[in-house]
Amino acid sequence: YRVFISFAFWLHYVLSIFFFFFFKQKTAYEISACLVGSEMCIRDSNQAMDSSLLLMEPYGFIEADDIRYHKTVEAVKKALFHKGLMYRYNSKDDFGLPTSAFTICTFWLIRALFVTGHKEEARCLFDEVLKYSNHLGLFSEDIDFETKEQLGNFPQAYSHLALVNTAILFAEEEKRLSFCLLYTSDAADE
């Protein structure tokens, strides 16, 4: 079990870095310029925005409490959050303009909201997205914005990896809170 989890995290890391730098053919300079100048991202609106910017914190490019990351999360959400789900990007590509949500990106947003202190919003969005899984709790690659119908590859490993990572984040928080409550309760009894 631990080997599987370790492999899953390693695979997630490698693939996320691949998508982060190569999928959209953005250079590290373009990405860091967008992060450092988040105001620029907001001004440019949807032109160059990509949900992979949400991964800068989990992969160590910046701390969650850095105001630049907070602004980046806000800018990405403003540009790409639509009807409770996230676009990966909403600019034209080889297939035209995207018409559906990229499931993994919604989980990336949930994580980013959580680590930047918007824990209640993150939890509500997480609970809502779980409703879009099928009767077995499985997710596809994409979700239709209007009908919430699953589209694309099914089941999608990346979507499930992001789901597991997000669930672990919430579970660790609940464990910390339980410990704190237990510790303060024991201290009060003494």
PDB file of C-alpha atoms in Angstrom:
ATOM      1  CA  TYR A   1       0.000   0.000   0.000  1.00  0.00           C
ATOM      2  CA  ARG A   2       2.755   2.465   0.934  1.00  0.00           C
ATOM      3  CA  VAL A   3       4.673   1.594  -2.236  1.00  0.00           C
ATOM      4  CA  PHE A   4       1.581   2.354  -4.307  1.00  0.00           C
ATOM      5  CA  ILE A   5       1.059   5.710  -2.568  1.00  0.00           C
ATOM      6  CA  SER A   6       4.752   6.584  -2.989  1.00  0.00           C
ATOM      7  CA  PHE A   7       4.632   5.679  -6.657  1.00  0.00           C
ATOM      8  CA  ALA A   8       1.405   7.646  -7.119  1.00  0.00           C
ATOM      9  CA  PHE A   9       2.950  10.771  -5.601  1.00  0.00           C
ATOM     10  CA  TRP A  10       6.098  10.356  -7.685  1.00  0.00           C
ATOM     11  CA  LEU A  11       4.041   9.895 -10.856  1.00  0.00           C
ATOM     12  CA  HIS A  12       1.910  12.905  -9.989  1.00  0.00           C
ATOM     13  CA  TYR A  13       5.040  15.004  -9.443  1.00  0.00           C
ATOM     14  CA  VAL A  14       6.707  13.949 -12.705  1.00  0.00           C
ATOM     15  CA  LEU A  15       3.580  14.358 -14.814  1.00  0.00           C
ATOM     16  CA  SER A  16       2.650  17.668 -13.233  1.00  0.00           C
ATOM     17  CA  ILE A  17       6.090  19.074 -13.942  1.00  0.00           C
ATOM     18  CA  PHE A  18       5.802  17.815 -17.513  1.00  0.00           C
ATOM     19  CA  PHE A  19       2.412  19.484 -17.996  1.00  0.00           C
ATOM     20  CA  PHE A  20       3.539  22.531 -16.080  1.00  0.00           C
ATOM     21  CA  PHE A  21       6.448  23.297 -18.389  1.00  0.00           C
ATOM     22  CA  PHE A  22       5.762  21.539 -21.676  1.00  0.00           C
ATOM     23  CA  PHE A  23       2.059  21.053 -22.277  1.00  0.00           C
ATOM     24  CA  LYS A  24       1.449  24.711 -22.937  1.00  0.00           C
ATOM     25  CA  GLN A  25       5.059  25.336 -24.086  1.00  0.00           C
ATOM     26  CA  LYS A  26       5.462  28.072 -21.515  1.00  0.00           C
ATOM     27  CA  THR A  27       8.940  28.895 -20.369  1.00  0.00           C
ATOM     28  CA  ALA A  28       9.908  29.165 -16.738  1.00  0.00           C
ATOM     29  CA  TYR A  29      10.380  32.899 -17.365  1.00  0.00           C
ATOM     30  CA  GLU A  30       6.800  33.310 -18.633  1.00  0.00           C
ATOM     31  CA  ILE A  31       5.438  31.364 -15.675  1.00  0.00           C
ATOM     32  CA  SER A  32       7.466  33.274 -13.090  1.00  0.00           C
ATOM     33  CA  ALA A  33       6.571  36.578 -14.763  1.00  0.00           C
ATOM     34  CA  CYS A  34       2.927  35.657 -14.387  1.00  0.00           C
ATOM     35  CA  LEU A  35       3.464  34.746 -10.719  1.00  0.00           C
ATOM     36  CA  VAL A  36       5.572  37.744  -9.767  1.00  0.00           C
ATOM     37  CA  GLY A  37       3.371  40.130 -11.708  1.00  0.00           C
ATOM     38  CA  SER A  38      -0.013  38.703 -10.778  1.00  0.00           C
ATOM     39  CA  GLU A  39      -1.509  42.078 -11.534  1.00  0.00           C
ATOM     40  CA  MET A  40      -0.397  41.432 -15.124  1.00  0.00           C
ATOM     41  CA  CYS A  41      -2.284  38.127 -15.101  1.00  0.00           C
ATOM     42  CA  ILE A  42      -5.401  39.904 -13.943  1.00  0.00           C
ATOM     43  CA  ARG A  43      -5.041  42.624 -16.579  1.00  0.00           C
ATOM     44  CA  ASP A  44      -4.394  40.115 -19.353  1.00  0.00           C
ATOM     45  CA  SER A  45      -7.386  38.196 -18.034  1.00  0.00           C
ATOM     46  CA  ASN A  46      -7.809  34.907 -19.861  1.00  0.00           C
ATOM     47  CA  GLN A  47      -5.145  35.367 -22.537  1.00  0.00           C
ATOM     48  CA  ALA A  48      -2.271  33.433 -20.946  1.00  0.00           C
ATOM     49  CA  MET A  49      -3.813  31.977 -17.798  1.00  0.00           C
ATOM     50  CA  ASP A  50      -3.286  28.293 -17.075  1.00  0.00           C
ATOM     51  CA  SER A  51      -4.441  26.279 -14.061  1.00  0.00           C
ATOM     52  CA  SER A  52      -1.005  24.717 -13.725  1.00  0.00           C
ATOM     53  CA  LEU A  53       0.057  27.965 -12.016  1.00  0.00           C
ATOM     54  CA  LEU A  54      -1.778  26.584  -8.977  1.00  0.00           C
ATOM     55  CA  LEU A  55       0.955  23.928  -8.718  1.00  0.00           C
ATOM     56  CA  MET A  56       3.715  26.417  -7.969  1.00  0.00           C
ATOM     57  CA  GLU A  57       3.215  26.085  -4.214  1.00  0.00           C
ATOM     58  CA  PRO A  58       2.984  22.291  -3.841  1.00  0.00           C
ATOM     59  CA  TYR A  59       6.145  21.855  -5.905  1.00  0.00           C
ATOM     60  CA  GLY A  60       8.146  24.335  -3.881  1.00  0.00           C
ATOM     61  CA  PHE A  61       8.369  27.316  -6.215  1.00  0.00           C
ATOM     62  CA  ILE A  62       6.717  29.567  -3.634  1.00  0.00           C
ATOM     63  CA  GLU A  63       5.243  29.360  -0.122  1.00  0.00           C
ATOM     64  CA  ALA A  64       1.480  29.209   0.449  1.00  0.00           C
ATOM     65  CA  ASP A  65       1.577  32.312   2.649  1.00  0.00           C
ATOM     66  CA  ASP A  66       3.352  34.428   0.014  1.00  0.00           C
ATOM     67  CA  ILE A  67       1.079  37.248  -1.149  1.00  0.00           C
ATOM     68  CA  ARG A  68       2.202  36.622  -4.736  1.00  0.00           C
ATOM     69  CA  TYR A  69       0.789  33.092  -4.551  1.00  0.00           C
ATOM     70  CA  HIS A  70      -2.451  34.400  -3.039  1.00  0.00           C
ATOM     71  CA  LYS A  71      -2.793  36.868  -5.924  1.00  0.00           C
ATOM     72  CA  THR A  72      -1.975  34.150  -8.432  1.00  0.00           C
ATOM     73  CA  VAL A  73      -4.663  31.858  -6.989  1.00  0.00           C
ATOM     74  CA  GLU A  74      -7.175  34.710  -7.119  1.00  0.00           C
ATOM     75  CA  ALA A  75      -6.223  35.547 -10.715  1.00  0.00           C
ATOM     76  CA  VAL A  76      -6.405  31.927 -11.876  1.00  0.00           C
ATOM     77  CA  LYS A  77      -9.757  31.455 -10.180  1.00  0.00           C
ATOM     78  CA  LYS A  78     -11.134  34.679 -11.633  1.00  0.00           C
ATOM     79  CA  ALA A  79     -10.045  33.733 -15.144  1.00  0.00           C
ATOM     80  CA  LEU A  80     -10.743  29.997 -15.208  1.00  0.00           C
ATOM     81  CA  PHE A  81     -13.422  29.127 -12.615  1.00  0.00           C
ATOM     82  CA  HIS A  82     -16.738  28.632 -14.369  1.00  0.00           C
ATOM     83  CA  LYS A  83     -19.983  27.193 -12.997  1.00  0.00           C
ATOM     84  CA  GLY A  84     -18.268  25.437 -10.101  1.00  0.00           C
ATOM     85  CA  LEU A  85     -15.481  23.872 -12.179  1.00  0.00           C
ATOM     86  CA  MET A  86     -12.130  24.869 -13.667  1.00  0.00           C
ATOM     87  CA  TYR A  87     -10.882  25.227 -17.197  1.00  0.00           C
ATOM     88  CA  ARG A  88      -7.277  24.119 -17.669  1.00  0.00           C
ATOM     89  CA  TYR A  89      -7.021  27.210 -19.862  1.00  0.00           C
ATOM     90  CA  ASN A  90      -9.668  28.919 -21.923  1.00  0.00           C
ATOM     91  CA  SER A  91      -7.659  30.170 -24.831  1.00  0.00           C
ATOM     92  CA  LYS A  92      -7.781  28.630 -28.280  1.00  0.00           C
ATOM     93  CA  ASP A  93      -5.636  25.540 -28.930  1.00  0.00           C
ATOM     94  CA  ASP A  94      -5.430  22.947 -31.732  1.00  0.00           C
ATOM     95  CA  PHE A  95      -9.014  21.853 -30.971  1.00  0.00           C
ATOM     96  CA  GLY A  96     -10.501  25.347 -30.665  1.00  0.00           C
ATOM     97  CA  LEU A  97     -11.776  26.881 -27.451  1.00  0.00           C
ATOM     98  CA  PRO A  98     -12.214  24.458 -24.543  1.00  0.00           C
ATOM     99  CA  THR A  99     -15.849  23.670 -23.774  1.00  0.00           C
ATOM    100  CA  SER A 100     -15.543  21.522 -20.664  1.00  0.00           C
ATOM    101  CA  ALA A 101     -13.830  21.518 -17.286  1.00  0.00           C
ATOM    102  CA  PHE A 102     -10.567  19.666 -16.769  1.00  0.00           C
ATOM    103  CA  THR A 103     -11.330  17.653 -13.627  1.00  0.00           C
ATOM    104  CA  ILE A 104      -7.829  17.673 -12.137  1.00  0.00           C
ATOM    105  CA  CYS A 105      -7.721  21.478 -12.282  1.00  0.00           C
ATOM    106  CA  THR A 106     -10.735  21.816 -10.001  1.00  0.00           C
ATOM    107  CA  PHE A 107      -8.906  19.698  -7.420  1.00  0.00           C
ATOM    108  CA  TRP A 108      -5.818  21.896  -7.885  1.00  0.00           C
ATOM    109  CA  LEU A 109      -7.964  24.939  -7.129  1.00  0.00           C
ATOM    110  CA  ILE A 110      -9.459  23.283  -4.043  1.00  0.00           C
ATOM    111  CA  ARG A 111      -5.961  22.608  -2.729  1.00  0.00           C
ATOM    112  CA  ALA A 112      -4.803  26.151  -3.498  1.00  0.00           C
ATOM    113  CA  LEU A 113      -7.815  27.640  -1.733  1.00  0.00           C
ATOM    114  CA  PHE A 114      -7.193  25.413   1.277  1.00  0.00           C
ATOM    115  CA  VAL A 115      -3.503  26.268   1.699  1.00  0.00           C
ATOM    116  CA  THR A 116      -4.155  29.992   1.236  1.00  0.00           C
ATOM    117  CA  GLY A 117      -6.598  29.986   4.133  1.00  0.00           C
ATOM    118  CA  HIS A 118      -9.928  29.636   2.326  1.00  0.00           C
ATOM    119  CA  LYS A 119     -10.588  26.288   3.976  1.00  0.00           C
ATOM    120  CA  GLU A 120     -14.373  26.503   4.182  1.00  0.00           C
ATOM    121  CA  GLU A 121     -14.678  27.492   0.516  1.00  0.00           C
ATOM    122  CA  ALA A 122     -12.307  24.672  -0.408  1.00  0.00           C
ATOM    123  CA  ARG A 123     -14.317  22.130   1.576  1.00  0.00           C
ATOM    124  CA  CYS A 124     -17.622  23.252   0.055  1.00  0.00           C
ATOM    125  CA  LEU A 125     -16.201  23.047  -3.458  1.00  0.00           C
ATOM    126  CA  PHE A 126     -14.700  19.614  -2.714  1.00  0.00           C
ATOM    127  CA  ASP A 127     -18.058  18.315  -1.459  1.00  0.00           C
ATOM    128  CA  GLU A 128     -19.788  19.708  -4.549  1.00  0.00           C
ATOM    129  CA  VAL A 129     -17.304  18.178  -6.993  1.00  0.00           C
ATOM    130  CA  LEU A 130     -17.696  14.771  -5.347  1.00  0.00           C
ATOM    131  CA  LYS A 131     -21.335  14.859  -6.472  1.00  0.00           C
ATOM    132  CA  TYR A 132     -20.171  14.807 -10.101  1.00  0.00           C
ATOM    133  CA  SER A 133     -18.551  11.375  -9.852  1.00  0.00           C
ATOM    134  CA  ASN A 134     -20.378   8.321 -11.141  1.00  0.00           C
ATOM    135  CA  HIS A 135     -22.161   5.765  -8.964  1.00  0.00           C
ATOM    136  CA  LEU A 136     -18.795   4.140  -8.141  1.00  0.00           C
ATOM    137  CA  GLY A 137     -17.143   7.427  -7.190  1.00  0.00           C
ATOM    138  CA  LEU A 138     -15.050   7.519 -10.377  1.00  0.00           C
ATOM    139  CA  PHE A 139     -14.133  10.572 -12.433  1.00  0.00           C
ATOM    140  CA  SER A 140     -13.359  11.163 -16.070  1.00  0.00           C
ATOM    141  CA  GLU A 141     -10.856  13.581 -17.546  1.00  0.00           C
ATOM    142  CA  ASP A 142     -13.427  16.298 -18.245  1.00  0.00           C
ATOM    143  CA  ILE A 143     -16.797  17.402 -16.904  1.00  0.00           C
ATOM    144  CA  ASP A 144     -19.423  19.318 -18.852  1.00  0.00           C
ATOM    145  CA  PHE A 145     -19.998  22.738 -17.267  1.00  0.00           C
ATOM    146  CA  GLU A 146     -23.744  22.684 -17.849  1.00  0.00           C
ATOM    147  CA  THR A 147     -24.848  19.090 -17.271  1.00  0.00           C
ATOM    148  CA  LYS A 148     -21.921  17.939 -15.081  1.00  0.00           C
ATOM    149  CA  GLU A 149     -21.764  14.891 -17.374  1.00  0.00           C
ATOM    150  CA  GLN A 150     -18.383  13.179 -17.449  1.00  0.00           C
ATOM    151  CA  LEU A 151     -16.508  13.468 -20.732  1.00  0.00           C
ATOM    152  CA  GLY A 152     -13.207  12.286 -22.170  1.00  0.00           C
ATOM    153  CA  ASN A 153     -11.030   9.486 -20.839  1.00  0.00           C
ATOM    154  CA  PHE A 154     -12.751   7.371 -18.218  1.00  0.00           C
ATOM    155  CA  PRO A 155     -11.689   6.548 -15.598  1.00  0.00           C
ATOM    156  CA  GLN A 156      -8.922   9.122 -15.486  1.00  0.00           C
ATOM    157  CA  ALA A 157      -5.971   8.324 -13.223  1.00  0.00           C
ATOM    158  CA  TYR A 158      -4.856  11.955 -12.927  1.00  0.00           C
ATOM    159  CA  SER A 159      -8.287  13.039 -11.723  1.00  0.00           C
ATOM    160  CA  HIS A 160      -8.240  10.329  -9.075  1.00  0.00           C
ATOM    161  CA  LEU A 161      -4.719  11.168  -7.961  1.00  0.00           C
ATOM    162  CA  ALA A 162      -5.773  14.782  -7.438  1.00  0.00           C
ATOM    163  CA  LEU A 163      -8.887  13.584  -5.602  1.00  0.00           C
ATOM    164  CA  VAL A 164      -6.770  11.437  -3.258  1.00  0.00           C
ATOM    165  CA  ASN A 165      -4.255  14.242  -2.648  1.00  0.00           C
ATOM    166  CA  THR A 166      -7.080  16.640  -1.809  1.00  0.00           C
ATOM    167  CA  ALA A 167      -8.804  14.137   0.478  1.00  0.00           C
ATOM    168  CA  ILE A 168      -5.505  13.556   2.303  1.00  0.00           C
ATOM    169  CA  LEU A 169      -5.163  17.309   2.808  1.00  0.00           C
ATOM    170  CA  PHE A 170      -8.585  17.478   4.466  1.00  0.00           C
ATOM    171  CA  ALA A 171      -7.928  14.325   6.504  1.00  0.00           C
ATOM    172  CA  GLU A 172      -4.622  15.707   7.821  1.00  0.00           C
ATOM    173  CA  GLU A 173      -6.365  18.932   8.825  1.00  0.00           C
ATOM    174  CA  GLU A 174      -9.099  17.021  10.641  1.00  0.00           C
ATOM    175  CA  LYS A 175      -6.465  14.909  12.390  1.00  0.00           C
ATOM    176  CA  ARG A 176      -4.607  18.070  13.517  1.00  0.00           C
ATOM    177  CA  LEU A 177      -7.829  19.613  14.778  1.00  0.00           C
ATOM    178  CA  SER A 178      -8.783  16.434  16.648  1.00  0.00           C
ATOM    179  CA  PHE A 179      -5.351  16.311  18.262  1.00  0.00           C
ATOM    180  CA  CYS A 180      -5.555  19.971  19.270  1.00  0.00           C
ATOM    181  CA  LEU A 181      -9.027  19.493  20.748  1.00  0.00           C
ATOM    182  CA  LEU A 182      -7.886  16.388  22.605  1.00  0.00           C
ATOM    183  CA  TYR A 183      -4.741  18.128  23.873  1.00  0.00           C
ATOM    184  CA  THR A 184      -6.601  21.252  25.057  1.00  0.00           C
ATOM    185  CA  SER A 185      -9.316  19.077  26.635  1.00  0.00           C
ATOM    186  CA  ASP A 186      -6.722  17.030  28.535  1.00  0.00           C
ATOM    187  CA  ALA A 187      -4.914  20.185  29.658  1.00  0.00           C
ATOM    188  CA  ALA A 188      -8.179  21.700  30.921  1.00  0.00           C
ATOM    189  CA  ASP A 189      -8.932  18.541  32.940  1.00  0.00           C
ATOM    190  CA  GLU A 190      -5.640  18.805  34.819  1.00  0.00           C
TER     191      GLU A 190
END
